[in-house]
CSV table of C-alpha atoms and ligand atoms in Angstrom, one decimal:
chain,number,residue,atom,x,y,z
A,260,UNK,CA,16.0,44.4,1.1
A,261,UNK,CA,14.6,46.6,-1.8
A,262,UNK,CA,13.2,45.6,-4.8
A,263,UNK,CA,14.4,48.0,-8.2
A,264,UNK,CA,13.0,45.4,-10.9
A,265,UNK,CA,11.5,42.5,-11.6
A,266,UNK,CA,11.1,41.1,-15.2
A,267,UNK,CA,9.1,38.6,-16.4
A,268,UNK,CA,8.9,35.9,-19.0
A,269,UNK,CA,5.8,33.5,-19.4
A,270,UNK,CA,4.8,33.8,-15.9
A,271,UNK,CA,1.2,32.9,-15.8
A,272,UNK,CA,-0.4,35.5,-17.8
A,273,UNK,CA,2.6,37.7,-17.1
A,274,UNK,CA,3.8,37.5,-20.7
A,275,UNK,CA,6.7,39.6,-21.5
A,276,UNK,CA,7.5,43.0,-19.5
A,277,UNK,CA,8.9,44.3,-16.1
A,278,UNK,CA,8.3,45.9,-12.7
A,279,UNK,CA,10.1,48.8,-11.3
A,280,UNK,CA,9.1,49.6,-8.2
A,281,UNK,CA,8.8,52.4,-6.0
A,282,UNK,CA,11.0,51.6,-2.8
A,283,UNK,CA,8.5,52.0,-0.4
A,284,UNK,CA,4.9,52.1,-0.9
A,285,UNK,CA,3.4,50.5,-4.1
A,286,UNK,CA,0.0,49.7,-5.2
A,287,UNK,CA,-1.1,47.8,-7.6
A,288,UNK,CA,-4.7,47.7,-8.7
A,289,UNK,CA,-6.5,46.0,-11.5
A,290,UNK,CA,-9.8,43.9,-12.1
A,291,UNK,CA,-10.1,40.1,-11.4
A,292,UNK,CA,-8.3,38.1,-12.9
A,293,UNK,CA,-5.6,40.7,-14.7
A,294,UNK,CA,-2.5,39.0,-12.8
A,295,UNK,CA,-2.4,41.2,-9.8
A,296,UNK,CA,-1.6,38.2,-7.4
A,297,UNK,CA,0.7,36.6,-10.4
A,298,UNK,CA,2.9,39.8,-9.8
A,299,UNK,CA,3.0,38.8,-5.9
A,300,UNK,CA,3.2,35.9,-6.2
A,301,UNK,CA,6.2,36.0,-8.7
A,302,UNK,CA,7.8,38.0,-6.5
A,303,UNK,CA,7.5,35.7,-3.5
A,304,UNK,CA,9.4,33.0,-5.3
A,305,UNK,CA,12.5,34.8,-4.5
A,306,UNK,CA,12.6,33.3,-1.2
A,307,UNK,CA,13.1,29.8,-2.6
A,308,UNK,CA,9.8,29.2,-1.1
A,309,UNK,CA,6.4,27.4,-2.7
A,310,UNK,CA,4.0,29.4,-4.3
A,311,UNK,CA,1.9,30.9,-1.5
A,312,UNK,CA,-1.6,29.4,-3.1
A,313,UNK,CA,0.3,26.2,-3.0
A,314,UNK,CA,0.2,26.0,-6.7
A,315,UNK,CA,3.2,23.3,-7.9
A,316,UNK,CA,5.8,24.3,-10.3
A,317,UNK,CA,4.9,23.8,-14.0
A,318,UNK,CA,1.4,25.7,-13.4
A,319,UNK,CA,3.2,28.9,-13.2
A,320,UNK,CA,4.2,28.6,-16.5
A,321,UNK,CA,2.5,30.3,-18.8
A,322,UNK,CA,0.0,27.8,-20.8
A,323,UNK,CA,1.6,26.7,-23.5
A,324,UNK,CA,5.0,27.2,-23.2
A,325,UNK,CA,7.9,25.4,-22.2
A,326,UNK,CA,9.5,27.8,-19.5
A,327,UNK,CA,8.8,30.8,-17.2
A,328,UNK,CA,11.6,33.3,-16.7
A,329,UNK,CA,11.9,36.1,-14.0
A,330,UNK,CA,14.8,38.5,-12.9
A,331,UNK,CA,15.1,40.5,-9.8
A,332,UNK,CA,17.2,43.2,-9.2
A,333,UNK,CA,17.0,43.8,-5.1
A,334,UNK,CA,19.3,45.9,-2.9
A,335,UNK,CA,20.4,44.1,0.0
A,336,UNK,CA,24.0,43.4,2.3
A,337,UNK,CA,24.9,47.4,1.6
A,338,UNK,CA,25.2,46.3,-2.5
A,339,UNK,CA,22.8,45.5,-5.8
A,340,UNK,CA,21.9,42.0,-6.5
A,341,UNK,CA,20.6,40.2,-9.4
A,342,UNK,CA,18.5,36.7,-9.0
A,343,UNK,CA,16.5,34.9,-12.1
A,344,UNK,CA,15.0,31.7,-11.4
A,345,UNK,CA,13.8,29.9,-14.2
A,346,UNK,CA,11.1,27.3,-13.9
A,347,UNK,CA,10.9,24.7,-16.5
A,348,UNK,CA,10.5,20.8,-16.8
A,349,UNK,CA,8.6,20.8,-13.6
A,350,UNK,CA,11.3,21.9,-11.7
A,351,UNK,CA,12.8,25.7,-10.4
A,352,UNK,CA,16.5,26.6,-10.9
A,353,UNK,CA,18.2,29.8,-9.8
A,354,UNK,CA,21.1,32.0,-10.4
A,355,UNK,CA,22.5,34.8,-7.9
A,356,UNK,CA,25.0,37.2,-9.0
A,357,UNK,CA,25.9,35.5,-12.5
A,358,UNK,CA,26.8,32.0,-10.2
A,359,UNK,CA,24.0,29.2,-11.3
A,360,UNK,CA,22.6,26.6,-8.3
A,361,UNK,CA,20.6,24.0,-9.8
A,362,UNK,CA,18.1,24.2,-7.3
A,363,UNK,CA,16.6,27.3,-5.2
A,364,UNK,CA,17.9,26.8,-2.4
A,365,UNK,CA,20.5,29.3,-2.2
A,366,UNK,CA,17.5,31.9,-2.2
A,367,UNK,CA,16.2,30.9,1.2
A,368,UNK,CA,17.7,33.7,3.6
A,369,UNK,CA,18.7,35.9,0.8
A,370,UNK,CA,15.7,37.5,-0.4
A,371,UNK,CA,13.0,37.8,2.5
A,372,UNK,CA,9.7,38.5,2.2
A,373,UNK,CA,6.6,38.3,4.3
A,374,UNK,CA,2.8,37.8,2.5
A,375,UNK,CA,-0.6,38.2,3.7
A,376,UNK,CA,-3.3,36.6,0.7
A,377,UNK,CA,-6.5,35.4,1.5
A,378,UNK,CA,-6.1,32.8,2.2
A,379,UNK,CA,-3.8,33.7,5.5
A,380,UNK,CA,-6.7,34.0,7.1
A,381,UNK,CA,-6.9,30.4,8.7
A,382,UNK,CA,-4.2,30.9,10.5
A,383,UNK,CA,-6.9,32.7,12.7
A,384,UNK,CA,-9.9,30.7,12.2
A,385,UNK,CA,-8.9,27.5,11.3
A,386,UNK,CA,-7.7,24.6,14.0
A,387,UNK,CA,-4.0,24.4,15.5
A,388,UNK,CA,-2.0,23.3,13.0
A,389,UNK,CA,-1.9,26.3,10.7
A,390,UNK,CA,-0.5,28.6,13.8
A,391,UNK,CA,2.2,26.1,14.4
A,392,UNK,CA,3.2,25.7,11.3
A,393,UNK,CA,3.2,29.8,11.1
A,394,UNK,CA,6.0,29.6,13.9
A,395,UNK,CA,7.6,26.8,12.8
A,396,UNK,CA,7.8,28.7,9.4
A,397,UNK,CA,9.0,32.3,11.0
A,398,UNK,CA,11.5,30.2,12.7
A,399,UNK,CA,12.9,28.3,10.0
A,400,UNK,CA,13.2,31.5,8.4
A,401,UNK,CA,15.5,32.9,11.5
A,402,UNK,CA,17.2,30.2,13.1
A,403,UNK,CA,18.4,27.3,10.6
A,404,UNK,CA,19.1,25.0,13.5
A,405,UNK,CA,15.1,24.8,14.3
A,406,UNK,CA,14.5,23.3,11.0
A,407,UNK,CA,16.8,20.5,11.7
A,408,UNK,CA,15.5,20.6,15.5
A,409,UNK,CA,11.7,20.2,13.8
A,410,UNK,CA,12.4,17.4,11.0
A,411,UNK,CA,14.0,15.3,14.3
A,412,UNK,CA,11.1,15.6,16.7
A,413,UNK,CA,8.6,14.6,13.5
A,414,UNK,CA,11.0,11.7,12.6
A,415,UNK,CA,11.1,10.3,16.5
A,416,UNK,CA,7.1,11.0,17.1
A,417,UNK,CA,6.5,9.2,13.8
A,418,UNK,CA,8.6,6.5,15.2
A,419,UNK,CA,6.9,6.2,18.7
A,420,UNK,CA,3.7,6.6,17.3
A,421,UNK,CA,4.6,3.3,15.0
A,422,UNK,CA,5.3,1.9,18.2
A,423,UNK,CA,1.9,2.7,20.1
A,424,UNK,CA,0.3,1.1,17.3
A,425,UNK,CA,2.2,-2.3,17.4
A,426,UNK,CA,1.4,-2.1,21.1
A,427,UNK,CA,-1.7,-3.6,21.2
A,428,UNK,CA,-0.6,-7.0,19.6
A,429,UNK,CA,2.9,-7.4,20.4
A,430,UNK,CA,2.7,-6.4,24.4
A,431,UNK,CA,6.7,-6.9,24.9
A,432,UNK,CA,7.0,-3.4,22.8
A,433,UNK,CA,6.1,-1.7,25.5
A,434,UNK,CA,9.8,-2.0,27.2
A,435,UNK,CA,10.9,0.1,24.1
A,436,UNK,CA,8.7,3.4,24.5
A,437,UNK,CA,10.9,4.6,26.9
A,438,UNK,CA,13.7,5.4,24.8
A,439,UNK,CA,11.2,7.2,22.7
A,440,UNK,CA,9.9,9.0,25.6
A,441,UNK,CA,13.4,10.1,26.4
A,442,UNK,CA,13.8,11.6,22.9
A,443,UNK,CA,10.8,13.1,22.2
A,444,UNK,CA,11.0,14.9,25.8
A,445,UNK,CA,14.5,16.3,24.6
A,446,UNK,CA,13.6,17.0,21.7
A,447,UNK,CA,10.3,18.9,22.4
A,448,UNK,CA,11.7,20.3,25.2
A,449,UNK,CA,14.1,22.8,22.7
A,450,UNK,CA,11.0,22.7,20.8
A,451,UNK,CA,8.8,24.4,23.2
A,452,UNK,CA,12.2,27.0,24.4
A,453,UNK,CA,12.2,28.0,20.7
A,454,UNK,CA,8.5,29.1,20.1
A,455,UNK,CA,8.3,30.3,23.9
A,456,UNK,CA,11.4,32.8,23.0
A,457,UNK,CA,10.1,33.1,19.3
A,458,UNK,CA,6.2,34.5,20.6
A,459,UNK,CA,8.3,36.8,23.2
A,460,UNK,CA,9.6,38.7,20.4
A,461,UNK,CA,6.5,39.1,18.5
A,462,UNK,CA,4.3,40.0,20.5
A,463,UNK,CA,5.1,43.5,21.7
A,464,UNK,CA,5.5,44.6,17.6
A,465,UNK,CA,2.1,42.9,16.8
A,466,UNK,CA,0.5,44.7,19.6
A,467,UNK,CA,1.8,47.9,18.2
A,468,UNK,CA,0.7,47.0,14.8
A,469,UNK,CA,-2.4,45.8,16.2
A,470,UNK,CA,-3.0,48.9,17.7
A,471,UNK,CA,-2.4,50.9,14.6
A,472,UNK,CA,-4.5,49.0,12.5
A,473,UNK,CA,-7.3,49.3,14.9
A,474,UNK,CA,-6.8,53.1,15.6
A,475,UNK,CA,-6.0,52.1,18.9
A,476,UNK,CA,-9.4,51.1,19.8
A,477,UNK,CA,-8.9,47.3,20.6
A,478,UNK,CA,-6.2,45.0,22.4
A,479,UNK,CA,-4.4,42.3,21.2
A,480,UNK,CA,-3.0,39.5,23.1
A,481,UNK,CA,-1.0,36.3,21.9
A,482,UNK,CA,0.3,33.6,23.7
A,483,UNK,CA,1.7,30.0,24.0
A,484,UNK,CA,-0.4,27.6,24.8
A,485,UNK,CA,1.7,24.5,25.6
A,486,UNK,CA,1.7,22.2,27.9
A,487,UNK,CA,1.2,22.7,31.8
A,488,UNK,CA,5.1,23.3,32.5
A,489,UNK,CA,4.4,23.4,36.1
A,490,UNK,CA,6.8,26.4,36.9
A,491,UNK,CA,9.5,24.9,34.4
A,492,UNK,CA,12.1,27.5,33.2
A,493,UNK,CA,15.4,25.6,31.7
A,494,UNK,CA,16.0,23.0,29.2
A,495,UNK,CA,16.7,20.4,31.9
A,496,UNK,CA,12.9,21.3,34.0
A,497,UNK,CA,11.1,21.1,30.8
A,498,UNK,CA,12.6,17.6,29.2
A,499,UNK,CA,12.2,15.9,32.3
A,500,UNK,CA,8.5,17.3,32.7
A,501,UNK,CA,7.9,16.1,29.3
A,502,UNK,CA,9.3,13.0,29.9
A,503,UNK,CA,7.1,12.5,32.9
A,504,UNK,CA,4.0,13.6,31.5
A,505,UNK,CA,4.5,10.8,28.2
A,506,UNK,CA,5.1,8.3,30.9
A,507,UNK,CA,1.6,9.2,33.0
A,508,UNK,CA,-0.4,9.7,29.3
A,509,UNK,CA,0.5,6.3,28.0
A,510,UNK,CA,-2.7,4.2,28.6
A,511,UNK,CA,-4.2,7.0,26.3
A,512,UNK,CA,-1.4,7.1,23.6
A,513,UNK,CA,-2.1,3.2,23.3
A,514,UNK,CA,-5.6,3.2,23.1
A,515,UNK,CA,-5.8,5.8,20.5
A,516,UNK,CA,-2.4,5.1,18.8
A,517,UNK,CA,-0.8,8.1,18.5
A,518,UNK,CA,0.8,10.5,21.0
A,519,UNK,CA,-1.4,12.9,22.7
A,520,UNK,CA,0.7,15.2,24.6
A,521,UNK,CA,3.3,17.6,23.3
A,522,UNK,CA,4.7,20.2,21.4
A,523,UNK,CA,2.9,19.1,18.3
A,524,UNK,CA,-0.7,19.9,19.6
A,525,UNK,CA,0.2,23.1,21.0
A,526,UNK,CA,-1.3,26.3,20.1
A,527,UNK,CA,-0.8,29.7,19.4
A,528,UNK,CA,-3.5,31.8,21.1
A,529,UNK,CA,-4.6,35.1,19.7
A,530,UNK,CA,-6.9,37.0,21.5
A,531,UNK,CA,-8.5,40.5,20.5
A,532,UNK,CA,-10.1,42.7,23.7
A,533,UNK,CA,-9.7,39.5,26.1
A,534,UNK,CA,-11.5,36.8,23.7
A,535,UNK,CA,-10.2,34.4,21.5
A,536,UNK,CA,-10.3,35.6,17.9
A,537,UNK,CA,-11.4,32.5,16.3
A,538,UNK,CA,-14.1,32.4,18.0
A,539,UNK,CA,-15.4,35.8,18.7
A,540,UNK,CA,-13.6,38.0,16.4
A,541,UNK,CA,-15.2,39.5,13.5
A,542,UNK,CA,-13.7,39.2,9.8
A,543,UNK,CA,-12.2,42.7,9.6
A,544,UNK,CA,-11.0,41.8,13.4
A,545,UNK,CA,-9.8,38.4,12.0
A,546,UNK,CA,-7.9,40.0,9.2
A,547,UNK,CA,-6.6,42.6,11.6
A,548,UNK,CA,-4.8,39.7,13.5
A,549,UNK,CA,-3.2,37.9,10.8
A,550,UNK,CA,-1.9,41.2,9.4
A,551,UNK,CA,-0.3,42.2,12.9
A,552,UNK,CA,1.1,38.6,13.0
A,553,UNK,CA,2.8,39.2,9.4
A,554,UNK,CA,3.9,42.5,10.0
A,555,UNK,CA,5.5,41.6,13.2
A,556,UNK,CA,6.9,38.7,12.0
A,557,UNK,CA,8.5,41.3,9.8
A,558,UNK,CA,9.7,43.3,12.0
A,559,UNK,CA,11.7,40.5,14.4
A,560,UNK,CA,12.7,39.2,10.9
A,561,UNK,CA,14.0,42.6,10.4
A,562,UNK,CA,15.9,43.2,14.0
A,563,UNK,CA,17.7,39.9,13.7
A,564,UNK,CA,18.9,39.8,10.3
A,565,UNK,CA,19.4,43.4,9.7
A,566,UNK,CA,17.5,43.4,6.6
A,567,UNK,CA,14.1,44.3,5.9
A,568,UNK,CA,11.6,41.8,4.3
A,569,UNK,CA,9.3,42.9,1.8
A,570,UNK,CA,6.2,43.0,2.2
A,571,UNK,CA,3.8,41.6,-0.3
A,572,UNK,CA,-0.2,42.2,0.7
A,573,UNK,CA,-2.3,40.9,-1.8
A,574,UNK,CA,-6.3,41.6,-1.9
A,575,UNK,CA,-5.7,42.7,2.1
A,576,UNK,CA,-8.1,45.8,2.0
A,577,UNK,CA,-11.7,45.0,1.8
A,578,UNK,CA,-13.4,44.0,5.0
A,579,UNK,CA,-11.4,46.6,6.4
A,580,UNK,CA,-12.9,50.0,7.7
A,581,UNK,CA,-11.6,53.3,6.1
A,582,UNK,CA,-9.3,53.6,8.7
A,583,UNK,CA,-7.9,50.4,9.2
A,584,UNK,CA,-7.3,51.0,5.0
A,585,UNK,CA,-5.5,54.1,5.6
A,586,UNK,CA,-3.7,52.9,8.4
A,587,UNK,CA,-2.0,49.7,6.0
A,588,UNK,CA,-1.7,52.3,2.6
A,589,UNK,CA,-0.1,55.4,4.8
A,590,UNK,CA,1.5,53.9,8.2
A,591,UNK,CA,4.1,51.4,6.9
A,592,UNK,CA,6.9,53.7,6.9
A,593,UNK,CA,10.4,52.8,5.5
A,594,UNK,CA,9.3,49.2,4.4
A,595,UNK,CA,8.7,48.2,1.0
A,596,UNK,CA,5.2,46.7,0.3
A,597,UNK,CA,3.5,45.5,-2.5
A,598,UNK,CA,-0.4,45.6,-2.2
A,599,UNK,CA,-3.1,45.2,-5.1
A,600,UNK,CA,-6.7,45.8,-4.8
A,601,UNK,CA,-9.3,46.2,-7.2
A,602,UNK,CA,-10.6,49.5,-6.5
A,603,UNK,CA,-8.8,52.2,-8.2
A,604,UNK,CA,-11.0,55.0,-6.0
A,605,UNK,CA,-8.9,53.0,-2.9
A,606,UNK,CA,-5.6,53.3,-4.7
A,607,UNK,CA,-6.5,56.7,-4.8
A,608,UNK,CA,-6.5,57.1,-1.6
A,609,UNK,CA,-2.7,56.8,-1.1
A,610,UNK,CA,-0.4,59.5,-2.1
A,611,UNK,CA,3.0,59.4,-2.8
A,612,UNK,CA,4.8,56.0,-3.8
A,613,UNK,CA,4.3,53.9,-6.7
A,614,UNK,CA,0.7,53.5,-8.6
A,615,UNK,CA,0.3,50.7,-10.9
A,616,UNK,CA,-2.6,49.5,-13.3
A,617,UNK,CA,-2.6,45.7,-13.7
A,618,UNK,CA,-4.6,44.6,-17.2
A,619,UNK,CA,-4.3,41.4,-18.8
A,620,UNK,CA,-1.1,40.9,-17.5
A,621,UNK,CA,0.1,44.1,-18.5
A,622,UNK,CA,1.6,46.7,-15.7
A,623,UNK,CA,1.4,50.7,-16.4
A,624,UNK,CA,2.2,53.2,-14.2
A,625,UNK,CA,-0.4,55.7,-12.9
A,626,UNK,CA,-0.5,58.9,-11.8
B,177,ADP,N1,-0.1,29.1,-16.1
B,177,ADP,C1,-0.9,30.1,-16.5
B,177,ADP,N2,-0.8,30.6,-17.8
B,177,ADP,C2,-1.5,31.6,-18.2
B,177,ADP,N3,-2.4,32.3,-17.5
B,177,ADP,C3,-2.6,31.9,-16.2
B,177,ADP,C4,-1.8,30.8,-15.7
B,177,ADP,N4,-2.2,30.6,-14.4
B,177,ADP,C5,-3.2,31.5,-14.2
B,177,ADP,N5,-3.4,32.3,-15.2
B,177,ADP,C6,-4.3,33.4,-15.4
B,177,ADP,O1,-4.0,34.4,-14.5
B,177,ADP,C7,-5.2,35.1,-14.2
B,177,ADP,C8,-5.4,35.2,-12.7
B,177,ADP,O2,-4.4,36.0,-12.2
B,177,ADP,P1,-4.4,36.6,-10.8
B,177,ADP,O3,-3.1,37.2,-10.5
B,177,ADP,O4,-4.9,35.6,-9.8
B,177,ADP,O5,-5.6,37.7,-10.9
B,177,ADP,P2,-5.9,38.9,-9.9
B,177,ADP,O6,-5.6,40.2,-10.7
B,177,ADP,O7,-7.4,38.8,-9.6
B,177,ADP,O8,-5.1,38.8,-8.7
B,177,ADP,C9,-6.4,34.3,-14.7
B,177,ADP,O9,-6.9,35.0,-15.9
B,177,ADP,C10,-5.8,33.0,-15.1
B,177,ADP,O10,-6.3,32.4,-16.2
B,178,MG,MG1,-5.8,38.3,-6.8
């Protein structure tokens, strides 16, 4: 996919104006506060998913007005497409190609994109969950049937762990956990296949990426850490370990009321040079994973669908050594990106592309 315009209408402090992009490398640089993330951020909506700074829906209206209004005008599936999604009485509405949907829905899968912000950096430093959801999200993205595979395995371990709670004081419950047990282990099983397959993929791009960013002078590792599979390979091995190891962990699913083995407290483990990243990585190391990880999730997003994701790196730069810099405003290649920063000496620094001034929520083009 390749973005040709985006206009805007009362988008945060995006007033009035539009956006026409370079197709591949743009950068877009600007003081705080001047609306360089609002532009990223705008453009991210596209994929019918949240803002990523978890904003809700009316506070990307501009203040003081009843709607926001944005229009993009993308290349992708071999023709030119048109998308505006207006957001207005708290809610987000979109048309594709002249046909209206009231929701947004009909984005997801049509316009991809893939965005580092700042805040992406818990997904290396902060506990488990973030790096699930980051696979369970990628995922989503690829394979529709995970999403449905996902919202099942929540729905029965919310279920069972109703159940371990009620335990305690009603004793003859605990007849029932088995049928639990046997759904959560099928269930988890697929679960575990998925993200197994999923972190095949993207490893062996993220390593090149890695590599790249680091001017080959470190390793990268990642890897699923699940539960001890003891040699289990198929569907069938994995459900009925599963299944076994909820049946010997159910004294301690009682006593603390929840259940404590299973897809849902596994991990993805990054490592840089041998050690885990979270723990021993430095900031311009941590940042150097999570961009690999998006990147690559790029990439396998890329060689599956056929279409290329944007890719959208807001405020990405500092912490970064010169060459790491260069490496992210030079080595991208054929993909489209999207990257602000404040320093206009560092925008500078890239030639060719698109060069953009951000300023009070106005966009000029720079030489
Ligand atoms: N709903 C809104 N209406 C108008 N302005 C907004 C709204 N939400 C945020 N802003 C303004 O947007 C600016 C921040 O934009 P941002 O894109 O985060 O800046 P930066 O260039 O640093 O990335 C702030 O000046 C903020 O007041
Ligand atoms: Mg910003």
């Amino acid at each position: 996919m390749i973005v040709s315009r985006l206009s805007f209408l009362n988008y945060r402090n995006l007033c009035e104006g539009e956006f026409l992009p370079d197709s591949h490398m743009n950068v877009i640089f600007g003081q705080n506060a001047q609306g360089k993330t609002n532009l990223l951020e705008a453009l991210w909506l596209f994929t019918g998913g949240r803002s990523f700074r978890g904003s809700r829906d009316h506070e990307l209206i501009a203040f003081g007005q009843e709607a926001a209004k944005l229009s993009l005008t993308f290349f992708s599936e071999e023709r030119e497409q048109n998308a505006i999604l207006t957001i207005q009485n708290k809610k987000r509405s979109a048309s594709i190609n002249g046909v209206d949907y009231g929701g947004v829905m009909e984005l997801v899968g049509k316009c991809r994109a893939v965005v580092f912000s700042p805040e992406h950096l818990s997904l290396v430093k902060d506990g488990p969950a973030l790096r699930r959801s980051f696979l369970d999200g990628a995922l989503c993205q690829l394979r529709p049937v995970y999403t449905k595979l996902l919202f099942q395995y929540n729905r029965v371990l919310q279920q069972r762990n109703a159940l371990l709670k009620e335990i305690p004081r009603h004793g003859e419950l605990l007849d029932t956990l088995e049928i639990w047990d046997e759904k959560l282990a099928q269930r988890g099983a697929r679960i575990i296949l998925e993200r197994s397959e999923y972190i095949r993929l993207l490893s062996q791009p993220a390593q090149v990426f890695y590599g790249g960013i680091s001017g080959e002078k470190e390793q990268f590792s990642i890897r699923y850490h699940t539960v001890n599979g003891k040699g289990s390979n198929s569907e069938a091995q994995w459900q009925e370990h599963l299944f076994q190891l909820l049946a010997s962990n159910r004294k301690e699913d009682i006593s603390a009321g929840f259940t404590t083995v299973g897809p849902h407290r596994d991990d993805l483990e990054i490592q840089v040079n041998g050690r885990l990243a979270r723990s021993f990585g430095s900031q311009g190391q941590q940042r150097s994973c999570v961009l690999a990880l998006k990147l690559a999730e790029a990439e396998v997003l890329q060689s599956i669908s056929g279409e290329s994701p944007v890719i959208l790196l807001d405020d990405v730069l500092s912490e970064l050594d010169s060459g790491r810099q260069d490496f992210l405003l030079n080595q991208l290649g054929e993909k489209q990106v999207f990257l602000t920063c404040c320093d206009p000496e560092i925008a500078a620094r890239y030639s060719g592309g698109g060069r953009f001034e951000m300023e009070q929520g106005r966009l000029s083009v720079r030489q």
